[in-house]
Coordinates of C-alpha atoms in Angstrom, one line a residue:
M1 CA 0.0 0.0 0.0
T2 CA 1.5 3.3 -1.1
G3 CA 0.5 7.0 -1.6
L4 CA -2.6 8.6 -0.1
A5 CA -4.1 5.3 0.8
Y6 CA -1.2 4.6 3.2
W7 CA -0.4 8.1 4.5
L8 CA -3.9 9.6 5.1
P9 CA -4.8 7.1 7.9
V10 CA -1.5 7.9 9.5
V11 CA -2.1 11.6 9.4
W12 CA -5.6 11.1 10.8
A13 CA -4.3 8.8 13.5
I14 CA -1.9 11.6 14.6
I15 CA -4.8 14.1 14.6
L16 CA -6.9 11.7 16.7
V17 CA -4.2 11.2 19.3
A18 CA -3.6 15.0 19.4
A19 CA -7.3 15.6 20.0
I20 CA -7.3 13.1 22.8
A21 CA -4.2 14.6 24.3
I22 CA -5.6 18.1 24.2
Y23 CA -8.9 16.9 25.7
V24 CA -6.9 15.3 28.6
V25 CA -5.0 18.6 29.1
L26 CA -8.1 20.8 29.1
D27 CA -10.8 18.7 30.6
G28 CA -8.6 16.6 32.9
F29 CA -8.1 19.3 35.5
D30 CA -11.8 20.3 35.1
L31 CA -12.9 16.8 36.1
G32 CA -10.2 16.7 38.7
I33 CA -11.5 19.8 40.4
G34 CA -15.0 18.2 40.7
M35 CA -13.5 15.1 42.4
L36 CA -11.5 17.3 44.8
F37 CA -14.8 18.6 46.2
V38 CA -14.7 15.4 48.4
V39 CA -11.8 16.9 50.4
V40 CA -13.0 20.5 50.3
P41 CA -16.2 20.8 52.3
E42 CA -16.2 24.6 52.7
T43 CA -18.5 26.4 50.2
R44 CA -16.2 29.4 49.9
Y45 CA -13.3 27.3 48.7
R46 CA -15.5 25.3 46.4
D47 CA -16.6 28.5 44.8
V48 CA -13.0 29.6 44.2
M49 CA -12.2 26.2 42.7
V50 CA -15.2 26.5 40.3
N51 CA -14.4 30.1 39.4
T52 CA -10.9 29.1 38.2
I53 CA -12.6 27.0 35.4
A54 CA -16.0 28.7 34.9
P55 CA -14.9 31.0 32.1
V56 CA -13.4 28.2 30.0
W57 CA -14.9 24.8 30.9
D58 CA -17.7 24.8 28.3
G59 CA -15.1 24.6 25.4
N60 CA -13.1 21.8 26.9
E61 CA -15.4 19.0 25.5
T62 CA -14.8 20.4 22.0
W63 CA -11.9 18.0 21.6
M64 CA -13.9 15.0 22.6
V65 CA -16.4 15.9 19.9
L66 CA -13.5 16.2 17.4
G67 CA -12.2 12.7 18.5
G68 CA -15.6 11.2 18.0
A69 CA -16.0 12.9 14.6
V70 CA -12.6 11.6 13.4
L71 CA -13.5 8.1 14.5
Y72 CA -16.9 8.2 12.8
G73 CA -15.8 9.9 9.5
V74 CA -12.3 8.6 9.0
F75 CA -12.3 5.2 10.7
P76 CA -15.9 4.0 10.4
G77 CA -14.8 0.4 10.8
A78 CA -13.3 1.1 14.2
Y79 CA -16.4 3.2 15.1
A80 CA -18.8 0.4 14.2
T81 CA -16.7 -2.2 16.1
L82 CA -15.7 -0.3 19.2
L83 CA -19.0 1.4 20.0
P84 CA -21.0 -1.8 20.5
A85 CA -18.2 -3.2 22.7
L86 CA -18.1 0.0 24.8
Y87 CA -21.7 1.1 24.8
V88 CA -22.0 0.8 28.6
P89 CA -19.0 3.0 29.7
I90 CA -19.6 5.5 26.9
V91 CA -23.3 6.0 27.8
L92 CA -22.4 6.3 31.5
M93 CA -19.6 8.8 30.7
L94 CA -22.0 11.0 28.6
L95 CA -24.7 10.9 31.2
A96 CA -22.2 11.9 33.9
L97 CA -20.8 14.8 31.8
V98 CA -24.4 16.0 31.2
F99 CA -25.3 15.8 34.9
R100 CA -22.1 17.5 36.1
G101 CA -22.7 20.3 33.6
V102 CA -26.2 20.8 35.0
A103 CA -24.9 20.6 38.5
F104 CA -22.2 23.2 37.7
E105 CA -24.7 25.8 36.9
F106 CA -27.5 25.0 39.3
R107 CA -25.2 25.0 42.4
V108 CA -25.0 28.7 42.0
L109 CA -28.8 29.2 41.6
T110 CA -29.5 27.3 44.8
R111 CA -26.9 28.7 47.1
T112 CA -29.1 29.2 50.1
T113 CA -30.9 25.9 50.1
I114 CA -30.2 22.2 50.7
W115 CA -30.2 21.8 46.9
H116 CA -26.8 23.5 46.8
R117 CA -25.2 20.6 48.7
L118 CA -27.0 18.1 46.4
W119 CA -25.8 19.8 43.3
D120 CA -22.3 19.9 44.7
L121 CA -22.6 16.2 45.3
G122 CA -23.8 15.7 41.7
F123 CA -20.9 17.7 40.4
M124 CA -18.5 15.6 42.3
L125 CA -20.0 12.2 41.4
G126 CA -20.5 13.2 37.7
S127 CA -16.8 14.2 37.5
A128 CA -15.7 10.9 39.2
I129 CA -17.9 8.7 37.0
A130 CA -16.9 10.4 33.8
A131 CA -13.2 10.1 34.7
F132 CA -13.5 6.4 35.6
C133 CA -15.4 5.6 32.4
Q134 CA -12.8 7.4 30.3
G135 CA -10.1 5.2 31.8
A136 CA -12.2 2.1 31.3
I137 CA -12.9 3.0 27.7
L138 CA -9.2 3.4 27.1
A139 CA -8.5 0.1 28.7
G140 CA -11.3 -1.5 26.6
V141 CA -9.5 -0.4 23.4
I142 CA -6.0 -1.4 24.6
Q143 CA -7.1 -4.9 25.8
G144 CA -8.9 -5.4 22.5
V145 CA -12.4 -6.7 21.5
P146 CA -13.4 -9.9 19.9
V147 CA -14.1 -9.4 16.2
T148 CA -15.7 -11.8 13.7
D149 CA -15.9 -10.8 10.0
G150 CA -15.0 -7.3 10.9
A151 CA -17.8 -6.9 13.5
F152 CA -17.9 -7.0 17.3
S153 CA -18.8 -10.5 18.5
G154 CA -18.5 -10.2 22.2
K155 CA -20.8 -9.3 25.1
A156 CA -21.8 -6.0 26.6
L157 CA -19.6 -6.3 29.7
D158 CA -16.5 -7.8 28.1
W159 CA -14.8 -4.4 28.7
L160 CA -15.2 -4.8 32.5
T161 CA -12.0 -6.5 33.6
P162 CA -9.4 -6.0 36.4
F163 CA -7.3 -4.1 33.9
S164 CA -10.1 -1.7 33.0
V165 CA -10.8 -1.1 36.7
L166 CA -7.1 -0.3 37.2
C167 CA -7.1 2.1 34.3
G168 CA -10.3 3.8 35.4
L169 CA -8.9 4.4 38.9
S170 CA -5.6 5.5 37.4
V171 CA -7.4 8.2 35.3
M172 CA -9.4 9.3 38.3
C173 CA -6.1 9.7 40.3
G174 CA -4.4 11.5 37.4
Y175 CA -7.3 13.9 36.8
A176 CA -7.5 14.7 40.5
L177 CA -3.7 15.4 40.5
L178 CA -4.2 17.7 37.4
G179 CA -7.0 19.5 39.3
A180 CA -4.8 19.9 42.4
T181 CA -1.8 21.3 40.5
W182 CA -4.1 23.6 38.4
L183 CA -5.4 25.0 41.7
I184 CA -1.8 25.5 42.9
W185 CA -1.2 27.6 39.8
R186 CA -4.5 29.5 40.0
T187 CA -5.3 30.0 43.7
T188 CA -3.7 31.6 46.7
G189 CA -3.5 31.2 50.5
S190 CA -4.7 28.2 52.5
L191 CA -6.4 26.6 49.5
E192 CA -3.1 26.6 47.5
Q193 CA -1.2 25.2 50.4
A194 CA -3.7 22.4 50.9
C195 CA -3.5 21.6 47.2
R196 CA 0.3 21.1 47.5
L197 CA -0.3 18.5 50.2
W198 CA -3.0 16.7 48.2
S199 CA -0.7 16.8 45.1
M200 CA 2.1 14.9 46.9
V201 CA -0.3 12.1 47.9
L202 CA -2.0 12.0 44.5
A203 CA 1.4 12.0 42.7
G204 CA 2.5 9.0 44.6
G205 CA -0.7 7.2 43.7
L206 CA -0.4 8.1 40.0
F207 CA 3.2 7.0 39.9
I208 CA 2.2 3.6 41.3
A209 CA -0.6 3.4 38.7
I210 CA 1.7 4.3 35.8
V211 CA 4.1 1.5 36.9
A212 CA 1.2 -1.0 37.3
V213 CA -0.4 -0.2 33.9
S214 CA 3.0 -0.2 32.1
L215 CA 3.8 -3.6 33.4
W216 CA 0.4 -5.1 32.7
T217 CA -0.1 -3.6 29.2
P218 CA 2.7 -5.6 27.4
M219 CA 1.3 -8.8 28.8
L220 CA -2.1 -8.3 27.1
H221 CA -1.0 -9.2 23.6
A222 CA 2.3 -10.6 22.1
P223 CA 2.8 -7.6 19.7
Y224 CA 2.6 -5.2 22.6
L225 CA 5.4 -7.1 24.4
K226 CA 7.6 -7.0 21.3
R227 CA 7.4 -3.2 21.2
W228 CA 9.0 -3.2 24.7
T229 CA 11.5 -6.0 24.3
D230 CA 12.6 -6.4 20.7
W231 CA 15.5 -4.5 19.3
P232 CA 15.4 -1.9 17.7
R233 CA 11.7 -1.4 18.5
M234 CA 12.5 -0.8 22.2
I235 CA 14.4 2.3 21.2
F236 CA 11.1 4.1 20.8
V237 CA 9.7 3.2 24.2
A238 CA 12.9 3.1 26.3
P239 CA 13.0 6.9 26.9
V240 CA 9.4 6.9 28.4
P241 CA 10.1 5.4 31.9
I242 CA 13.3 7.5 32.1
L243 CA 11.4 10.7 31.4
V244 CA 8.6 9.7 33.8
V245 CA 11.2 9.5 36.6
A246 CA 12.8 12.8 35.6
L247 CA 9.5 14.6 35.6
G248 CA 8.7 13.1 39.0
S249 CA 11.9 14.6 40.3
A250 CA 11.1 18.0 38.8
F251 CA 7.5 17.8 40.3
L252 CA 8.8 17.2 43.8
R253 CA 11.3 20.0 43.4
G254 CA 8.5 22.3 42.2
I255 CA 6.3 21.4 45.2
R256 CA 9.0 21.9 47.8
Q257 CA 10.3 25.2 46.3
A258 CA 6.7 26.6 46.1
H259 CA 6.6 26.9 42.3
S260 CA 3.2 27.7 40.9
L261 CA 3.3 26.4 37.4
T262 CA 6.0 23.7 37.4
P263 CA 3.9 21.0 39.2
F264 CA 1.1 21.4 36.6
L265 CA 3.4 21.2 33.7
C266 CA 5.1 18.1 35.1
V267 CA 1.8 16.3 35.5
L268 CA 0.9 17.2 31.9
G269 CA 4.2 15.7 30.9
W270 CA 3.3 12.5 32.7
F271 CA 0.1 12.3 30.7
F272 CA 1.8 13.1 27.5
L273 CA 4.4 10.3 28.1
C274 CA 1.6 7.8 29.0
L275 CA -0.4 8.6 25.9
S276 CA 2.8 8.4 23.8
G277 CA 3.8 5.1 25.3
L278 CA 0.3 3.6 24.7
A279 CA 0.2 4.9 21.1
I280 CA 3.6 3.3 20.4
T281 CA 2.5 0.1 22.0
I282 CA -0.7 -0.5 20.1
W283 CA 0.5 0.9 16.7
P284 CA -0.7 0.3 14.0
Y285 CA -3.9 -1.3 15.4
A286 CA -7.2 0.7 15.5
V287 CA -9.1 -2.2 17.0
P288 CA -6.4 -4.3 18.8
P289 CA -5.4 -7.0 18.1
N290 CA -7.1 -7.6 14.8
L291 CA -7.8 -4.5 12.8
S292 CA -5.2 -2.0 11.6
L293 CA -5.8 1.7 10.7
W294 CA -6.0 0.7 7.0
D295 CA -8.5 -2.0 7.6
V296 CA -11.1 0.3 9.2
S297 CA -10.4 3.6 7.3
S298 CA -12.8 5.3 4.9
P299 CA -11.9 5.9 1.1
P300 CA -9.0 8.3 0.5
S301 CA -11.3 10.8 -1.2
S302 CA -13.4 11.0 1.9
Q303 CA -10.4 11.4 4.2
L304 CA -9.0 14.1 2.0
F305 CA -12.2 16.0 1.9
Q306 CA -12.5 15.9 5.7
L307 CA -8.8 16.9 6.0
V308 CA -9.4 20.1 4.1
G309 CA -12.2 21.1 6.4
T310 CA -10.2 20.2 9.5
A311 CA -7.2 22.1 8.3
I312 CA -9.4 25.2 8.1
M313 CA -11.3 24.8 11.4
L314 CA -8.7 23.3 13.7
P315 CA -6.4 26.4 13.8
I316 CA -9.4 28.6 14.5
V317 CA -10.4 26.5 17.5
L318 CA -6.8 26.4 18.7
V319 CA -6.5 30.2 18.5
Y320 CA -9.8 30.7 20.3
T321 CA -8.8 28.2 23.0
V322 CA -5.4 29.9 23.6
F323 CA -7.0 33.3 23.6
S324 CA -9.7 32.4 26.1
Y325 CA -7.2 30.9 28.5
R326 CA -5.0 34.0 28.2
V327 CA -7.8 36.4 28.9
F328 CA -8.8 34.6 32.1
R329 CA -5.2 33.9 33.3
G330 CA -4.0 34.8 36.8
K331 CA -4.8 33.9 40.3
V332 CA -8.4 33.6 41.5
T333 CA -9.3 34.7 45.1
E334 CA -12.5 34.7 47.1
A335 CA -13.1 38.3 46.1
D336 CA -13.4 37.2 42.4
A337 CA -16.6 35.9 41.0
Y338 CA -17.6 34.6 37.6
H339 CA -21.3 33.9 37.9

């Protein structure tokens, strides 16, 4: 296979991975802040936490929509195979995202009633369920789905395994850490100091989770193991664990020296390395371990048409995203209000 038929799916795979990575960056700390409500009972602190994300949170799901559109339009074979296998966690995730969005707004309108606490609980649970489901969905893709004649041939709960539970809990821990380090960057006073303590605990949990998932993943399928053990393929993955440890050292130094932005950037680096390692591990499968990118991709003409539209719209979305975060930069205090 040569020419456009070969390279277009590769380009689209890069765009898909980039969309997932940007979504994790933007919505990860958003969901993490919701989960951190469990350790922040005071309404005044919860309001500050929410106000750090209130101006920008609506646009964070844009990148999830882009990922779904790419899967549907460019890799329809993967879309048709993976969705039936992952209907349950996908539907749960979407319901949780909808409910947390409603809770986000209604908690302000019911500030003086018992409903305020209930909406806070809904925001917290919606964030936690969405984060867990995203980890479980990722695990479902990595561990593979049974395919017969190009179609899913398994059961509705095949995705629910010890590995998917581990990945779900790992993503919850990682998002909570992103939220805590975001608050270190964006808040002041006692809330910032508390976030530094929570970050240390959550970083330890995430590091253990990264090690556990990294050791488990190569054992799922023989091609995965070859990526990590065969020469020269191991050249591509060998730097990942080294960089994880290096970022961990920088993270601890940033926390101890009271840096504001360094811990957040280090955690983003951890997520980038994890996604990179997973992408290298499962390449070139779209539906491991049976269907490659080229097996499930749409015709080159269709991919090229969509690529033109994406090339026009994607820079606009990126510029708007950067602009909105720049406008609402800086520390947020109890004196500030968004709603």
